[in-house]
Amino acid sequence: MKKASRFEKVAARCWNVLNEGKPFTPVFIIGLFLLYHAGEWSQLSFWQDGGMAFLWTLPLLALYFTYDFPLHLRTFLWIPFAAAYWLWGGSYLFGLFGLAIGLYFFFTVIFWGTIYYHLRIGTTLWNFTRFWKLVLKNSDSTSGNAQEQIPKFLTLLVVIESAFRLQEIGHQAAGSLVYLYFAATVALFSYLVHRLLFTWKPKEYETYTQNAPADKPLAKKVYMVVIDGCNKDRLEVARSPFLDWLKENGTEFRNMETVYPARTVVCFSSMFTGTYPRYHGIKSNMVYKHGINTESIFDCLRAIGKKGIMLAVAHLVDAFGDDVYTYTAVTKNDVVDTKIINRAKQIVEEEDPDLLIVQLISTDQTGHSRGVFYDEYLEKIAEADALVADFYEWLKARGELEDAAFIVCADHGQSDGIGGHGHLDEGERFVPFIVHGPMIEKGVKVDSWQSLVSVAPTIAYLMGAPYPKEARGPVLTDAIAPSTLQTGEKTNGRADSYYRHSGA
């Protein structure tokens, strides 16, 4: 499989400017304002008056860049719009409103949901017939969240256009303070809404990882497959014989929660540093400063002379740098995961890493492009299951699993809409998480609450590495066989064969 090219890495970063909700809002507003007044560009006064209007709108732009309005909080965004409409009037802006809404749905439904996905992953050119429904239902913190983006940009249009018109007629000085008072009021309103009503963030561990290290390594190697965007509830109804077998012959954590915001780069950063976004510094897929701020599991393995590799999409380079071996995401969705598994086998053969993390993306891409509650999504879970089984059996045939832990999980779930994740809607928070290996308990179901920040400490514990310095998550000791938990001695069991036991 091809590596992600330099162009693809740059393109992925540029796309995130339009894909992520926070940068999209100001870009869309400025672009729309310029388009609406395209006939005035030749006039110097337009740039002078438009520049001043932008300055008076800037506080509100900054505020809406700062605050997401997750889930039901989106409803409150219509209150600032109603206030702005009442203060400055808006009946003369109906044409601008219509242009804005039309361009918004052209961008999300036609350009993004149809043309972009067709060129990148081969989605049908008829995808717009479904995608518009997903945009209207989407709760994700992206530009495709219509219920959040529409009231935001309508409010901003009232503000910037009224400021521009007052500037044109020379009355801006008298009304300038009104814009500042309005922005300050909306800021206080937003703070109170989030403070009083934003109550569903996951709880966090306040102390550093407390577990004493094992006496000696329990696992020679760790192999981990992350099925990106796998909805735990949909997995339960999909055909997944290998993962069912893995649950029965390993340890399943039934209440494993992701982090907030549940975005791919954020979740991977938390999993492999063992800590939260405010410490590792990655707070969305849009990474403004490359590189995590803390130690990762890769750093900890290097400290003891071991090597870890993550096989993943291009934008995870922004967090983990050279520890990521990229693959191109510009691949047909029906073959991309097969190519990823083949590339993972090649890495094992050529580099023999002590830790290999493999990100499968087809399930996530299907959720984003076609929705979670359709048969296509279940089919992709079944496909991922078969590919994980193939990788497991290939590793076993090489003898790689005799002293190794094998982990399968998701980084986040997905909800209704454009495979929504980020705001922790239903279906996003809790993820499948299964651990298997000769040092792992068989047939154990752990129902207590756990967090993905336990991933890095658990891998470090298994491999005899120090914990990442900022790691908060406790080691998942419920999965480790008692005979190995304290002494570091492995059990005598060998890696079982899925096909032998399942009859597949």
Coordinates of N, CA, C and O in Angstrom, one line a residue, residues 205-210 270 272-276 279 294-295 300 453-454 456-458 460 466-474:
Y205 N -9.4 10.7 35.6 CA -8.5 10.4 36.8 C -7.7 11.6 37.2 O -7.1 12.2 36.3
E206 N -7.7 11.9 38.4 CA -7.0 13.1 38.9 C -5.5 12.8 39.2 O -4.7 13.8 39.3
T207 N -5.2 11.6 39.5 CA -3.8 11.3 39.9 C -3.1 10.6 38.8 O -3.7 10.1 37.9
Y208 N -1.8 10.5 38.9 CA -1.0 9.8 37.9 C -1.2 8.3 38.1 O -1.7 7.8 39.2
T209 N -0.8 7.5 37.1 CA -0.9 6.0 37.2 C -0.2 5.5 38.5 O 0.9 5.8 38.7
Q210 N -1.0 4.8 39.3 CA -0.5 4.3 40.6 C 0.1 2.9 40.6 O 0.8 2.6 41.6
S270 N -4.6 10.5 23.4 CA -4.9 10.1 24.8 C -4.6 8.6 25.0 O -4.1 8.3 26.1
F272 N -2.3 6.7 23.7 CA -0.9 6.4 23.7 C 0.0 7.3 24.4 O 1.2 7.2 24.4
T273 N -0.6 8.3 25.2 CA 0.1 9.0 26.2 C -0.5 8.7 27.6 O 0.2 9.0 28.6
G274 N -1.7 8.2 27.6 CA -2.3 7.9 28.9 C -2.9 9.0 29.6 O -3.2 9.0 30.8
T275 N -3.1 10.1 28.9 CA -3.6 11.3 29.6 C -4.6 12.1 28.7 O -5.0 11.6 27.6
Y276 N -5.0 13.3 29.1 CA -6.1 14.0 28.6 C -5.6 15.2 27.7 O -4.5 15.6 27.7
Y279 N -3.4 18.1 28.6 CA -2.0 17.8 28.9 C -1.2 17.5 27.7 O -0.1 18.0 27.5
T294 N 3.6 15.7 25.6 CA 4.0 14.8 26.7 C 4.7 13.5 26.1 O 4.7 13.3 24.9
E295 N 5.2 12.7 27.0 CA 5.8 11.4 26.6 C 4.7 10.5 26.0 O 3.5 10.5 26.5
C300 N 8.6 5.7 25.7 CA 8.9 4.8 26.9 C 9.5 3.5 26.4 O 10.4 3.0 27.0
V453 N -7.6 6.1 28.5 CA -6.3 6.6 28.9 C -5.5 5.5 29.6 O -4.3 5.7 30.0
S454 N -6.2 4.4 29.8 CA -5.5 3.2 30.4 C -4.6 2.4 29.4 O -3.9 1.5 29.8
A456 N -2.0 3.2 27.3 CA -0.6 3.4 27.3 C 0.0 2.7 28.6 O 1.0 2.0 28.5
P457 N -0.6 3.0 29.8 CA 0.0 2.4 31.0 C -0.1 0.8 30.9 O 0.8 0.2 31.4
T458 N -1.2 0.3 30.4 CA -1.3 -1.1 30.3 C -0.3 -1.7 29.4 O 0.3 -2.8 29.7
A460 N 2.6 -0.4 28.6 CA 3.9 -0.2 29.3 C 4.1 -1.3 30.4 O 5.2 -1.9 30.5
P466 N 8.7 1.9 31.4 CA 8.1 3.0 32.3 C 6.8 3.6 31.8 O 6.6 3.6 30.5
Y467 N 6.0 4.0 32.7 CA 4.8 4.7 32.2 C 5.1 6.1 31.7 O 6.0 6.7 32.1
P468 N 4.3 6.5 30.7 CA 4.5 7.9 30.2 C 4.4 8.9 31.4 O 3.5 8.7 32.2
K469 N 5.1 9.9 31.4 CA 5.2 10.8 32.6 C 3.9 11.4 33.0 O 3.7 11.6 34.1
E470 N 3.0 11.7 32.0 CA 1.7 12.3 32.3 C 0.6 11.3 32.4 O -0.6 11.7 32.5
A471 N 0.9 10.0 32.4 CA -0.1 9.0 32.3 C -1.0 9.0 33.6 O -0.5 9.1 34.7
R472 N -2.3 9.1 33.4 CA -3.3 9.1 34.5 C -4.0 7.7 34.6 O -4.5 7.4 35.7
G473 N -4.2 7.0 33.5 CA -5.0 5.8 33.5 C -4.4 4.7 34.3 O -3.1 4.5 34.3
P474 N -5.2 3.9 35.1 CA -4.6 2.8 35.8 C -4.4 1.6 34.8 O -5.1 1.5 33.8

